[in-house]
XYZ file of N, CA and C in Angstrom:
372
model
N -33.593 93.866 7.972
C -32.361 94.541 7.878
C -32.463 95.601 6.758
N -32.096 96.843 7.067
C -32.109 97.931 6.105
C -30.759 97.969 5.374
N -30.815 98.178 4.095
C -29.673 98.232 3.244
C -29.843 99.283 2.184
N -28.732 99.959 1.947
C -28.614 100.934 0.867
C -27.572 100.425 -0.170
N -27.942 100.336 -1.396
C -27.077 99.745 -2.382
C -26.850 100.783 -3.495
N -25.616 101.261 -3.678
C -25.311 102.227 -4.687
C -24.840 101.553 -5.994
N -25.054 102.180 -7.152
C -24.561 101.712 -8.397
C -24.390 102.889 -9.288
N -23.695 102.659 -10.392
C -23.578 103.624 -11.438
C -22.232 104.317 -11.515
N -21.342 104.053 -10.561
C -20.022 104.649 -10.647
C -19.174 104.079 -11.742
N -18.069 104.644 -12.004
C -17.211 104.163 -13.023
C -16.168 105.197 -13.449
N -15.626 104.917 -14.601
C -14.545 105.754 -15.176
C -15.072 106.570 -16.372
N -14.925 107.893 -16.307
C -15.423 108.739 -17.402
C -14.350 109.790 -17.682
N -14.376 110.326 -18.876
C -13.498 111.442 -19.252
C -14.100 112.739 -18.737
N -13.273 113.724 -18.586
C -13.701 115.040 -18.160
C -14.735 115.578 -19.168
N -15.752 116.147 -18.582
C -16.848 116.642 -19.368
C -17.966 115.584 -19.632
N -17.738 114.393 -19.211
C -18.734 113.311 -19.377
C -19.749 113.328 -18.269
N -20.602 112.324 -18.270
C -21.732 112.286 -17.359
C -21.883 110.834 -16.753
N -22.367 110.771 -15.544
C -22.716 109.509 -14.933
C -24.012 109.772 -14.138
N -24.763 108.653 -13.961
C -25.906 108.729 -13.042
C -25.762 107.659 -11.952
N -25.713 108.084 -10.714
C -25.601 107.188 -9.627
C -27.070 106.909 -9.129
N -27.186 105.645 -8.607
C -28.446 105.205 -8.027
C -28.180 104.669 -6.649
N -29.126 104.872 -5.772
C -29.086 104.310 -4.467
C -30.454 103.783 -4.073
N -30.575 102.458 -3.903
C -31.860 101.810 -3.630
C -31.911 101.410 -2.128
N -32.904 101.755 -1.511
C -33.098 101.293 -0.118
C -34.006 100.148 -0.033
N -33.723 99.228 0.877
C -34.510 98.063 1.007
C -34.623 97.745 2.481
N -35.607 96.943 2.826
C -35.876 96.550 4.252
C -37.176 97.007 4.706
N -37.359 96.889 6.069
C -38.638 97.247 6.629
C -38.654 98.764 6.873
N -38.859 99.487 5.838
C -38.849 100.926 5.891
C -40.244 101.506 5.997
N -40.493 102.260 7.063
C -41.788 102.893 7.230
C -41.830 104.183 6.422
N -40.842 104.999 6.394
C -40.835 106.195 5.659
C -39.361 106.591 5.384
N -39.185 107.294 4.283
C -37.873 107.917 3.937
C -37.993 109.372 4.194
N -37.194 109.807 5.186
C -37.287 111.188 5.600
C -36.366 112.082 4.739
N -35.228 111.596 4.442
C -34.303 112.303 3.580
C -33.256 111.388 3.028
N -32.765 111.634 1.837
C -31.707 110.865 1.216
C -30.700 111.891 0.651
N -29.528 111.394 0.540
C -28.494 112.288 0.012
C -27.231 111.560 -0.415
N -26.346 112.317 -1.050
C -25.080 111.755 -1.487
C -23.917 112.627 -0.880
N -22.888 111.893 -0.411
C -21.712 112.467 0.067
C -20.546 111.848 -0.727
N -19.389 112.506 -0.671
C -18.231 111.969 -1.335
C -17.009 112.189 -0.464
N -16.021 111.355 -0.752
C -14.732 111.453 -0.050
C -13.616 111.113 -0.990
N -12.758 112.106 -1.212
C -11.619 111.949 -2.095
C -10.416 111.555 -1.201
N -9.418 110.888 -1.746
C -8.203 110.568 -0.911
C -7.563 111.763 -0.243
N -7.357 111.639 1.069
C -6.739 112.750 1.831
C -7.665 113.873 2.128
N -8.960 113.745 1.820
C -9.869 114.838 2.132
C -11.016 114.308 3.034
N -11.710 115.286 3.632
C -12.836 114.868 4.454
C -14.056 114.537 3.647
N -14.913 113.813 4.147
C -16.198 113.513 3.477
C -17.074 114.736 3.402
N -17.647 115.044 2.298
C -18.438 116.258 2.157
C -19.781 115.965 1.502
N -20.657 116.805 1.812
C -22.081 116.691 1.222
C -21.977 117.039 -0.254
N -22.592 116.260 -1.025
C -22.816 116.560 -2.473
C -24.141 117.150 -2.744
N -25.186 116.422 -2.336
C -26.545 116.863 -2.524
C -27.447 116.069 -1.641
N -28.613 116.634 -1.303
C -29.585 115.950 -0.493
C -31.011 116.336 -0.934
N -31.931 115.492 -0.608
C -33.339 115.691 -0.989
C -34.189 115.273 0.159
N -35.149 116.071 0.577
C -36.007 115.726 1.753
C -37.281 115.014 1.272
N -38.042 114.620 2.292
C -39.338 114.061 1.962
C -40.297 115.028 1.278
N -40.103 116.287 1.469
C -40.877 117.302 0.763
C -40.310 117.649 -0.594
N -39.275 117.029 -0.979
C -38.659 117.253 -2.352
C -37.846 118.513 -2.419
N -37.506 119.133 -1.295
C -36.573 120.236 -1.330
C -35.167 119.713 -1.418
N -34.304 120.420 -2.112
C -32.970 119.899 -2.411
C -31.911 120.891 -1.904
N -30.787 120.333 -1.622
C -29.647 121.168 -1.246
C -28.399 120.628 -2.020
N -27.572 121.492 -2.488
C -26.376 121.213 -3.254
C -25.136 121.946 -2.648
N -24.030 121.288 -2.679
C -22.821 121.896 -2.405
C -22.553 122.922 -3.540
N -21.893 124.070 -3.194
C -21.696 125.114 -4.148
C -21.016 124.643 -5.416
N -20.010 123.776 -5.246
C -19.232 123.340 -6.431
C -19.970 122.397 -7.415
N -21.153 121.906 -6.913
C -21.957 121.038 -7.715
C -23.155 121.658 -8.370
N -23.515 122.848 -7.868
C -24.674 123.553 -8.383
C -24.563 123.746 -9.861
N -25.561 123.480 -10.638
C -25.600 123.608 -12.037
C -25.030 122.397 -12.747
N -24.338 121.509 -12.117
C -23.785 120.287 -12.776
C -24.498 119.052 -12.320
N -24.801 118.998 -11.035
C -25.384 117.753 -10.460
C -26.892 117.995 -10.133
N -27.641 116.969 -10.330
C -29.087 116.999 -10.035
C -29.413 115.710 -9.210
N -30.046 115.958 -8.072
C -30.572 114.869 -7.271
C -32.065 114.687 -7.482
N -32.523 113.482 -7.516
C -33.967 113.188 -7.657
C -34.280 111.895 -6.931
N -35.564 111.578 -6.873
C -35.928 110.389 -6.190
C -37.128 109.803 -6.861
N -37.255 108.478 -6.595
C -38.456 107.674 -7.039
C -39.014 107.001 -5.776
N -40.037 107.546 -5.207
C -40.516 107.032 -3.898
C -40.999 105.591 -4.009
N -41.608 105.223 -5.190
C -42.061 103.878 -5.309
C -41.004 102.875 -5.332
N -39.867 103.276 -5.917
C -38.687 102.339 -5.881
C -37.771 102.583 -4.702
N -38.118 103.486 -3.910
C -37.290 103.812 -2.683
C -35.764 104.048 -3.172
N -35.682 104.867 -4.182
C -34.373 105.002 -4.812
C -34.120 106.590 -5.027
N -32.878 106.944 -4.734
C -32.515 108.302 -5.076
C -31.382 108.302 -6.108
N -31.374 109.277 -7.003
C -30.400 109.341 -8.060
C -29.593 110.569 -8.025
N -28.456 110.538 -8.539
C -27.563 111.703 -8.697
C -27.081 111.732 -10.137
N -27.633 112.675 -10.884
C -27.205 112.888 -12.219
C -26.050 113.855 -12.213
N -24.858 113.424 -12.722
C -23.687 114.199 -12.697
C -23.271 114.548 -14.083
N -23.243 115.791 -14.439
C -22.873 116.224 -15.771
C -21.572 117.135 -15.695
N -20.976 117.321 -16.840
C -19.797 118.142 -16.851
C -18.774 117.737 -15.768
N -18.469 116.480 -15.680
C -17.627 116.014 -14.631
C -16.198 116.501 -14.844
N -15.539 116.775 -13.687
C -14.183 117.276 -13.617
C -13.335 116.299 -12.932
N -12.049 116.295 -13.204
C -11.124 115.381 -12.447
C -11.245 115.535 -10.872
N -11.489 116.761 -10.459
C -11.664 116.948 -9.034
C -12.956 116.317 -8.479
N -13.793 115.830 -9.251
C -14.983 115.072 -8.816
C -14.637 113.648 -8.441
N -13.456 113.167 -8.754
C -13.030 111.848 -8.435
C -13.084 111.624 -6.976
N -13.834 110.617 -6.557
C -14.080 110.323 -5.122
C -14.872 109.009 -5.058
N -15.000 108.475 -3.818
C -15.928 107.543 -3.462
C -17.283 108.214 -3.105
N -18.316 107.894 -3.715
C -19.594 108.477 -3.455
C -20.458 107.637 -2.619
N -20.996 108.132 -1.524
C -21.728 107.386 -0.577
C -23.171 107.836 -0.493
N -24.097 106.975 -0.521
C -25.450 107.270 -0.328
C -25.792 107.321 1.256
N -26.574 108.239 1.649
C -27.020 108.347 3.032
C -28.490 108.499 3.014
N -29.139 107.928 4.003
C -30.584 108.118 4.195
C -30.978 108.140 5.698
N -31.897 109.056 5.960
C -32.526 109.135 7.295
C -33.893 108.402 7.120
N -34.066 107.348 7.807
C -35.169 106.467 7.552
C -35.896 106.222 8.962
N -37.219 106.122 8.826
C -37.998 105.513 9.934
C -38.221 104.101 9.530
N -37.778 103.169 10.387
C -37.782 101.744 10.073
C -38.726 101.017 10.977
N -39.095 99.841 10.610
C -39.994 98.973 11.425
C -39.070 97.909 12.050
N -39.086 97.812 13.316
C -38.438 96.812 14.089
C -39.498 95.877 14.783
N -39.378 94.631 14.503
C -40.363 93.703 14.914
C -40.739 93.840 16.430
N -39.709 93.897 17.183
C -39.988 93.905 18.670
C -40.160 95.258 19.292
N -39.738 96.257 18.583
C -39.740 97.613 19.154
C -40.669 98.618 18.425
N -41.146 98.327 17.298
C -42.019 99.251 16.631
C -41.214 100.051 15.563
N -41.386 101.405 15.754
C -40.712 102.316 14.728
C -39.646 103.125 15.408
N -38.601 103.402 14.639
C -37.577 104.334 15.141
C -36.823 104.877 13.956
N -36.192 106.048 14.174
C -35.537 106.801 13.101
C -34.061 106.663 13.258
N -33.331 106.552 12.136
C -31.909 106.381 12.178
C -31.299 106.735 10.776
N -30.045 106.952 10.791
C -29.240 107.229 9.574
C -28.623 105.954 9.085
N -28.563 105.789 7.798
C -27.941 104.609 7.168
C -27.032 105.032 5.995
N -25.981 104.263 5.812
C -24.991 104.570 4.777
C -24.875 103.376 3.811
N -24.654 103.661 2.579
C -24.311 102.682 1.600
C -22.831 102.339 1.634
N -22.393 101.351 0.774
C -21.034 100.902 0.862
C -20.122 101.855 -0.010
N -20.672 102.674 -0.854
C -19.919 103.554 -1.636
C -19.667 103.063 -3.065
N -19.557 103.967 -3.978
C -19.261 103.582 -5.357
C -18.191 104.600 -5.868
N -17.189 104.020 -6.551
C -16.086 104.853 -7.056
C -16.455 105.591 -8.298
N -16.144 106.898 -8.292
C -16.287 107.694 -9.526
C -14.881 108.240 -9.831
N -14.426 107.941 -11.014
C -13.061 108.388 -11.437
C -13.215 109.171 -12.741
N -12.754 110.412 -12.721
C -12.827 111.344 -13.918
C -11.398 111.552 -14.414
N -11.155 111.137 -15.624
C -9.846 111.303 -16.193
C -9.745 112.660 -16.876
N -8.519 113.122 -17.056
C -8.265 114.417 -17.737
C -8.535 114.326 -19.192
């Protein structure tokens, strides 16, 4: 069973920092891409940042210069360093991964997986 577990969310004041972590576990053959999405109350889920297997990165415009995505392949973990946080960053942050996994009876196949989400709250 493949699982993504997020951690690092919490309550911070405006201007503060948090680092989110997402660790993948299970019968993973390869990590093709990992990223972070967020969803605030009453709003659609949006991409925050993503990183590919080739280490290229994408950021939403509002996060550029404040957020940094990175990965540790040995730990199968992706991080999101969030600096200069603003109240409008308040949301549930979800980890997403496109993985090639090992299935005992079927071999290998590729699929998208989601973590359970971690709450980030930024106070004024």
